[in-house]
Short mmCIF file of N, CA and C in Angstrom, two decimals:
data_model
loop_
_atom_site.label_atom_id
_atom_site.label_comp_id
_atom_site.label_asym_id
_atom_site.label_seq_id
_atom_site.Cartn_x
_atom_site.Cartn_y
_atom_site.Cartn_z
N GLN Y 418 35.47 -6.71 -15.26
CA GLN Y 418 35.06 -6.61 -16.71
C GLN Y 418 34.18 -5.41 -16.86
N VAL Y 419 33.47 -4.73 -15.82
CA VAL Y 419 32.85 -3.63 -15.90
C VAL Y 419 33.71 -2.51 -15.26
N GLN Y 420 33.69 -1.28 -15.93
CA GLN Y 420 34.61 -0.36 -15.45
C GLN Y 420 33.76 1.24 -15.53
N LEU Y 421 34.05 1.97 -14.41
CA LEU Y 421 33.54 3.35 -14.68
C LEU Y 421 34.87 4.41 -14.78
N VAL Y 422 34.77 5.25 -15.61
CA VAL Y 422 35.88 5.93 -15.75
C VAL Y 422 35.21 7.39 -15.71
N GLU Y 423 35.80 8.18 -14.73
CA GLU Y 423 35.40 9.56 -14.57
C GLU Y 423 36.43 10.66 -15.30
N SER Y 424 35.91 11.82 -15.62
CA SER Y 424 36.80 12.73 -16.14
C SER Y 424 36.08 14.21 -15.91
N GLY Y 425 36.78 15.16 -16.08
CA GLY Y 425 36.14 16.47 -16.10
C GLY Y 425 36.80 17.35 -14.78
N GLY Y 426 37.15 16.76 -13.69
CA GLY Y 426 37.63 17.36 -12.55
C GLY Y 426 38.69 18.22 -12.73
N GLY Y 427 39.04 19.17 -11.50
CA GLY Y 427 39.99 20.12 -12.05
C GLY Y 427 40.15 21.23 -10.82
N LEU Y 428 40.78 22.29 -11.15
CA LEU Y 428 40.82 23.55 -10.35
C LEU Y 428 39.76 24.54 -10.69
N VAL Y 429 38.98 25.14 -10.12
CA VAL Y 429 38.22 26.34 -10.61
C VAL Y 429 37.98 27.26 -9.59
N GLN Y 430 37.84 28.44 -9.76
CA GLN Y 430 37.44 29.63 -8.76
C GLN Y 430 36.17 29.53 -8.41
N PRO Y 431 35.76 30.08 -7.06
CA PRO Y 431 34.47 30.09 -6.57
C PRO Y 431 33.88 30.79 -7.67
N GLY Y 432 32.36 30.23 -7.89
CA GLY Y 432 31.46 31.14 -8.91
C GLY Y 432 31.54 30.22 -10.30
N GLY Y 433 32.78 29.30 -10.35
CA GLY Y 433 32.99 29.01 -11.80
C GLY Y 433 32.16 27.58 -12.01
N SER Y 434 32.46 26.78 -13.14
CA SER Y 434 31.66 25.91 -13.43
C SER Y 434 32.59 24.57 -13.76
N LEU Y 435 32.12 23.34 -13.50
CA LEU Y 435 32.73 22.09 -14.27
C LEU Y 435 31.67 21.37 -14.52
N ARG Y 436 32.25 20.27 -15.64
CA ARG Y 436 31.37 19.34 -16.09
C ARG Y 436 32.01 17.87 -15.75
N LEU Y 437 31.26 17.07 -15.14
CA LEU Y 437 32.12 15.78 -14.85
C LEU Y 437 31.20 14.93 -15.81
N SER Y 438 31.90 13.85 -16.21
CA SER Y 438 31.34 12.75 -17.11
C SER Y 438 31.89 11.46 -16.36
N CYS Y 439 31.06 10.26 -16.63
CA CYS Y 439 31.27 8.94 -16.11
C CYS Y 439 30.89 8.09 -17.36
N ALA Y 440 31.68 7.45 -17.65
CA ALA Y 440 31.49 6.33 -18.82
C ALA Y 440 31.51 4.98 -18.44
N ALA Y 441 30.73 4.16 -18.53
CA ALA Y 441 30.77 2.84 -18.07
C ALA Y 441 31.03 2.11 -19.38
N SER Y 442 31.69 0.88 -18.92
CA SER Y 442 32.11 -0.07 -20.23
C SER Y 442 32.29 -1.31 -19.71
N GLY Y 443 32.35 -2.29 -20.69
CA GLY Y 443 32.52 -3.59 -20.11
C GLY Y 443 31.10 -4.58 -20.73
N ARG Y 444 30.98 -5.70 -19.97
CA ARG Y 444 29.94 -6.83 -20.35
C ARG Y 444 28.54 -6.15 -19.81
N ILE Y 445 28.03 -5.38 -20.22
CA ILE Y 445 26.72 -4.32 -19.38
C ILE Y 445 25.53 -5.07 -20.16
N ARG Y 446 24.55 -5.40 -19.19
CA ARG Y 446 23.10 -5.86 -19.94
C ARG Y 446 22.25 -4.73 -19.72
N SER Y 447 22.38 -3.99 -18.51
CA SER Y 447 21.50 -2.86 -18.14
C SER Y 447 22.17 -2.07 -17.33
N ILE Y 448 21.81 -0.79 -17.16
CA ILE Y 448 22.23 0.11 -15.99
C ILE Y 448 20.96 0.66 -15.38
N ASN Y 449 20.81 0.21 -14.05
CA ASN Y 449 19.40 0.63 -13.46
C ASN Y 449 19.67 2.04 -12.99
N ALA Y 450 20.79 2.37 -12.36
CA ALA Y 450 20.97 3.72 -11.98
C ALA Y 450 22.35 4.12 -11.94
N MET Y 451 22.51 5.42 -11.93
CA MET Y 451 23.89 6.09 -11.89
C MET Y 451 23.80 7.35 -11.22
N GLY Y 452 24.95 7.64 -10.35
CA GLY Y 452 25.13 8.83 -9.41
C GLY Y 452 26.35 9.25 -9.35
N TRP Y 453 26.44 10.26 -8.48
CA TRP Y 453 27.71 11.00 -8.08
C TRP Y 453 27.79 11.03 -6.73
N TYR Y 454 28.73 10.63 -6.03
CA TYR Y 454 29.05 10.91 -4.83
C TYR Y 454 30.46 11.61 -4.49
N ARG Y 455 30.59 12.34 -3.35
CA ARG Y 455 31.65 13.10 -3.14
C ARG Y 455 32.19 12.81 -1.69
N GLN Y 456 33.36 13.07 -1.47
CA GLN Y 456 34.10 13.08 -0.19
C GLN Y 456 35.16 13.96 0.04
N ALA Y 457 34.99 14.68 1.07
CA ALA Y 457 35.85 15.93 1.42
C ALA Y 457 36.82 15.39 2.59
N PRO Y 458 37.82 16.17 2.66
CA PRO Y 458 38.85 15.82 3.66
C PRO Y 458 38.05 15.86 5.09
N GLY Y 459 38.05 14.88 5.95
CA GLY Y 459 37.54 14.73 7.09
C GLY Y 459 35.82 14.61 7.22
N LYS Y 460 35.51 14.46 5.88
CA LYS Y 460 34.07 14.31 5.87
C LYS Y 460 33.53 13.00 5.51
N GLN Y 461 32.21 12.52 5.79
CA GLN Y 461 31.70 11.40 5.27
C GLN Y 461 31.45 11.36 3.65
N ARG Y 462 31.39 10.22 3.07
CA ARG Y 462 31.01 10.08 1.79
C ARG Y 462 29.63 10.49 1.61
N GLU Y 463 29.22 11.41 0.79
CA GLU Y 463 27.72 11.72 0.36
C GLU Y 463 27.36 11.69 -0.77
N LEU Y 464 25.91 11.35 -0.96
CA LEU Y 464 25.26 11.55 -2.15
C LEU Y 464 25.03 12.74 -2.67
N VAL Y 465 25.64 12.99 -3.90
CA VAL Y 465 25.44 14.49 -4.64
C VAL Y 465 24.25 14.43 -5.65
N ALA Y 466 23.98 13.50 -6.28
CA ALA Y 466 22.99 13.32 -7.07
C ALA Y 466 22.76 11.93 -7.80
N ARG Y 467 21.83 11.69 -8.37
CA ARG Y 467 21.56 10.19 -8.64
C ARG Y 467 20.31 10.34 -9.72
N ILE Y 468 20.59 9.55 -10.91
CA ILE Y 468 19.32 9.51 -11.98
C ILE Y 468 19.06 7.95 -12.19
N THR Y 469 17.72 8.03 -12.13
CA THR Y 469 17.32 6.41 -12.67
C THR Y 469 16.35 6.81 -13.91
N GLY Y 470 15.86 5.37 -14.40
CA GLY Y 470 14.98 5.51 -15.60
C GLY Y 470 13.57 5.76 -14.86
N THR Y 471 13.28 5.34 -13.62
CA THR Y 471 11.92 5.27 -13.19
C THR Y 471 11.65 6.25 -12.29
N THR Y 472 12.66 6.76 -11.37
CA THR Y 472 12.24 7.76 -10.22
C THR Y 472 12.70 9.13 -10.53
N GLY Y 473 13.43 8.98 -11.81
CA GLY Y 473 14.07 10.64 -12.03
C GLY Y 473 15.15 10.79 -11.42
N THR Y 474 15.18 12.07 -10.74
CA THR Y 474 16.64 12.41 -10.14
C THR Y 474 16.34 12.70 -8.55
N ASN Y 475 17.63 12.85 -7.95
CA ASN Y 475 17.72 13.20 -6.76
C ASN Y 475 19.02 14.09 -6.59
N TYR Y 476 18.90 14.98 -5.65
CA TYR Y 476 19.88 15.86 -5.41
C TYR Y 476 20.11 16.06 -3.79
N ALA Y 477 21.32 16.20 -3.39
CA ALA Y 477 21.59 16.60 -1.87
C ALA Y 477 21.28 17.98 -1.89
N ASP Y 478 20.53 18.39 -0.79
CA ASP Y 478 20.04 19.94 -0.56
C ASP Y 478 21.10 20.89 -0.85
N SER Y 479 22.40 20.52 -0.50
CA SER Y 479 23.49 21.55 -0.70
C SER Y 479 23.81 21.86 -2.00
N VAL Y 480 23.34 21.06 -2.95
CA VAL Y 480 23.63 21.25 -4.39
C VAL Y 480 22.39 21.67 -5.33
N LYS Y 481 21.23 21.58 -4.89
CA LYS Y 481 20.05 21.74 -5.61
C LYS Y 481 19.98 23.22 -5.96
N GLY Y 482 19.61 23.35 -7.20
CA GLY Y 482 19.73 24.62 -8.19
C GLY Y 482 20.97 25.13 -8.51
N ARG Y 483 22.19 24.43 -8.36
CA ARG Y 483 23.44 24.64 -8.69
C ARG Y 483 23.94 23.39 -9.76
N PHE Y 484 23.78 22.17 -9.45
CA PHE Y 484 24.05 21.17 -10.09
C PHE Y 484 22.86 20.48 -11.00
N THR Y 485 23.44 19.92 -11.97
CA THR Y 485 22.29 19.10 -12.89
C THR Y 485 23.04 17.76 -13.29
N ILE Y 486 22.38 16.89 -12.99
CA ILE Y 486 22.80 15.29 -13.52
C ILE Y 486 21.81 14.91 -14.66
N SER Y 487 22.58 14.43 -15.84
CA SER Y 487 21.98 14.00 -16.91
C SER Y 487 22.62 12.55 -17.49
N ARG Y 488 22.15 12.13 -18.47
CA ARG Y 488 22.47 10.86 -18.98
C ARG Y 488 22.25 10.78 -20.43
N ASP Y 489 23.23 9.80 -21.02
CA ASP Y 489 23.34 9.65 -22.50
C ASP Y 489 23.13 7.81 -22.16
N ASN Y 490 22.15 7.38 -22.49
CA ASN Y 490 22.07 5.80 -22.26
C ASN Y 490 22.71 5.20 -23.35
N ALA Y 491 22.80 5.82 -24.53
CA ALA Y 491 23.32 5.19 -25.79
C ALA Y 491 24.69 4.87 -25.34
N LYS Y 492 25.48 6.03 -24.57
CA LYS Y 492 26.83 5.78 -24.52
C LYS Y 492 27.17 5.13 -22.96
N ASN Y 493 26.14 4.84 -22.39
CA ASN Y 493 26.32 4.48 -20.87
C ASN Y 493 27.14 5.56 -20.03
N THR Y 494 26.53 6.83 -20.34
CA THR Y 494 27.42 7.93 -19.75
C THR Y 494 26.47 8.66 -18.68
N VAL Y 495 26.88 9.24 -17.91
CA VAL Y 495 26.28 10.26 -16.59
C VAL Y 495 27.02 11.42 -16.75
N TYR Y 496 26.54 12.48 -16.57
CA TYR Y 496 27.02 13.96 -16.41
C TYR Y 496 26.60 14.44 -15.18
N LEU Y 497 27.48 15.26 -14.93
CA LEU Y 497 27.35 16.21 -13.73
C LEU Y 497 27.62 17.61 -13.79
N GLN Y 498 26.50 18.52 -14.15
CA GLN Y 498 27.07 19.93 -14.79
C GLN Y 498 27.07 20.72 -13.26
N MET Y 499 27.98 21.23 -13.03
CA MET Y 499 28.28 22.05 -11.78
C MET Y 499 28.56 23.40 -11.72
N ASN Y 500 27.46 24.28 -11.34
CA ASN Y 500 27.45 25.77 -11.51
C ASN Y 500 27.75 26.30 -9.96
N SER Y 501 28.19 27.57 -10.20
CA SER Y 501 28.07 28.62 -9.11
C SER Y 501 28.98 27.41 -8.07
N LEU Y 502 29.93 27.07 -8.24
CA LEU Y 502 30.70 26.11 -7.20
C LEU Y 502 31.30 27.04 -6.00
N LYS Y 503 31.31 26.23 -4.77
CA LYS Y 503 31.72 26.94 -3.90
C LYS Y 503 33.04 26.27 -3.15
N PRO Y 504 33.77 26.77 -2.29
CA PRO Y 504 34.95 26.12 -1.56
C PRO Y 504 34.44 24.74 -1.03
N GLU Y 505 33.20 24.81 -0.37
CA GLU Y 505 32.61 23.60 0.01
C GLU Y 505 32.40 22.52 -0.72
N ASP Y 506 32.29 22.86 -2.06
CA ASP Y 506 32.13 21.59 -3.09
C ASP Y 506 33.54 21.03 -3.21
N THR Y 507 34.56 21.34 -2.57
CA THR Y 507 35.78 20.59 -3.00
C THR Y 507 35.81 19.42 -2.35
N ALA Y 508 36.22 18.37 -3.15
CA ALA Y 508 36.06 17.03 -2.70
C ALA Y 508 36.47 15.85 -3.96
N ILE Y 509 36.59 14.77 -3.61
CA ILE Y 509 36.69 13.86 -4.53
C ILE Y 509 35.61 13.31 -4.83
N TYR Y 510 35.12 13.53 -6.54
CA TYR Y 510 33.82 13.05 -6.94
C TYR Y 510 33.88 11.76 -7.62
N SER Y 511 32.88 10.57 -6.92
CA SER Y 511 33.13 9.39 -7.65
C SER Y 511 31.92 8.99 -8.27
N CYS Y 512 31.94 8.32 -9.28
CA CYS Y 512 30.66 7.93 -9.85
C CYS Y 512 30.32 6.56 -9.61
N ASN Y 513 29.12 6.44 -9.28
CA ASN Y 513 28.66 4.75 -9.09
C ASN Y 513 27.59 4.56 -10.09
N ALA Y 514 27.42 3.30 -10.09
CA ALA Y 514 26.31 2.76 -11.32
C ALA Y 514 26.03 1.56 -10.50
N ARG Y 515 24.62 1.13 -10.69
CA ARG Y 515 24.03 -0.22 -10.42
C ARG Y 515 23.74 -0.79 -11.65
N ILE Y 516 24.46 -1.96 -12.02
CA ILE Y 516 24.59 -2.38 -13.36
C ILE Y 516 24.34 -3.83 -13.35
N THR Y 517 23.57 -4.53 -14.45
CA THR Y 517 23.15 -5.84 -14.39
C THR Y 517 24.20 -6.44 -15.68
N THR Y 518 24.91 -7.42 -15.46
CA THR Y 518 25.45 -8.07 -16.35
C THR Y 518 24.92 -9.31 -16.75
N PRO Y 519 25.38 -9.76 -18.02
CA PRO Y 519 24.45 -10.96 -18.79
C PRO Y 519 24.24 -12.22 -17.71
N TRP Y 520 25.54 -12.42 -16.68
CA TRP Y 520 25.57 -13.62 -15.90
C TRP Y 520 25.13 -13.41 -14.35
N GLY Y 521 24.70 -12.47 -14.00
CA GLY Y 521 24.47 -12.14 -12.53
C GLY Y 521 23.57 -11.00 -12.22
N PRO Y 522 23.11 -10.94 -10.92
CA PRO Y 522 22.20 -9.63 -10.74
C PRO Y 522 22.81 -8.65 -10.66
N ALA Y 523 22.10 -7.52 -10.51
CA ALA Y 523 22.55 -6.04 -10.27
C ALA Y 523 23.51 -5.85 -9.05
N ARG Y 524 24.80 -5.30 -9.31
CA ARG Y 524 25.52 -4.76 -8.26
C ARG Y 524 26.12 -3.45 -8.55
N ASP Y 525 26.75 -2.91 -7.58
CA ASP Y 525 27.34 -1.34 -7.57
C ASP Y 525 28.69 -1.60 -8.05
N TYR Y 526 29.23 -0.52 -9.06
CA TYR Y 526 30.45 -0.45 -9.45
C TYR Y 526 30.73 0.85 -9.02
N TRP Y 527 32.05 1.26 -8.71
CA TRP Y 527 32.63 2.45 -8.55
C TRP Y 527 33.68 3.03 -9.66
N GLY Y 528 33.79 4.02 -9.86
CA GLY Y 528 34.94 4.86 -10.65
C GLY Y 528 36.05 5.14 -9.68
N GLN Y 529 37.15 5.33 -9.98
CA GLN Y 529 38.38 5.77 -9.20
C GLN Y 529 38.04 7.39 -8.77
N GLY Y 530 37.35 7.98 -8.94
CA GLY Y 530 37.27 9.37 -8.44
C GLY Y 530 38.07 10.42 -9.14
N THR Y 531 37.64 11.37 -9.21
CA THR Y 531 38.01 12.76 -9.85
C THR Y 531 38.16 13.85 -8.98
N GLN Y 532 39.27 14.57 -8.82
CA GLN Y 532 39.27 15.63 -7.82
C GLN Y 532 38.53 16.93 -8.14
N VAL Y 533 37.95 17.69 -7.65
CA VAL Y 533 37.25 19.14 -7.92
C VAL Y 533 37.90 19.96 -6.63
N THR Y 534 38.58 20.89 -6.88
CA THR Y 534 39.08 21.93 -6.08
C THR Y 534 38.50 23.18 -6.41
N VAL Y 535 37.83 23.60 -5.33
CA VAL Y 535 37.32 25.20 -5.82
C VAL Y 535 38.12 26.18 -4.66
N SER Y 536 38.79 27.11 -5.37
CA SER Y 536 39.76 27.77 -4.52
C SER Y 536 40.22 29.04 -5.33
N SER Y 537 40.23 30.08 -4.51
CA SER Y 537 40.85 31.45 -5.16
C SER Y 537 42.29 31.48 -5.15
#
């Protein structure tokens, strides 16, 4: 009943920028936190950035100063602005949200993922 849909991925040259978005829909009572994860070929999935209403934002060390996470609570949407992209940023980026529905406790939901490729 709850779905996360990502968009904004694509192919970009090193030094370029992309903006990812993730919109949550369904029977949502509240969203406790939203974040972006990524997984590159042969690598473990890692947290890229996370945003909450109480603790603010967290970033992986590898993206600090280059990526910015933000949210629009009215639209149940989280964004990831990615600047100064590097080839090592190439990965599938997935949106994660901890969501409370009217009939149960909070749980994590995942989007399908969007491919980001940084290459010349």
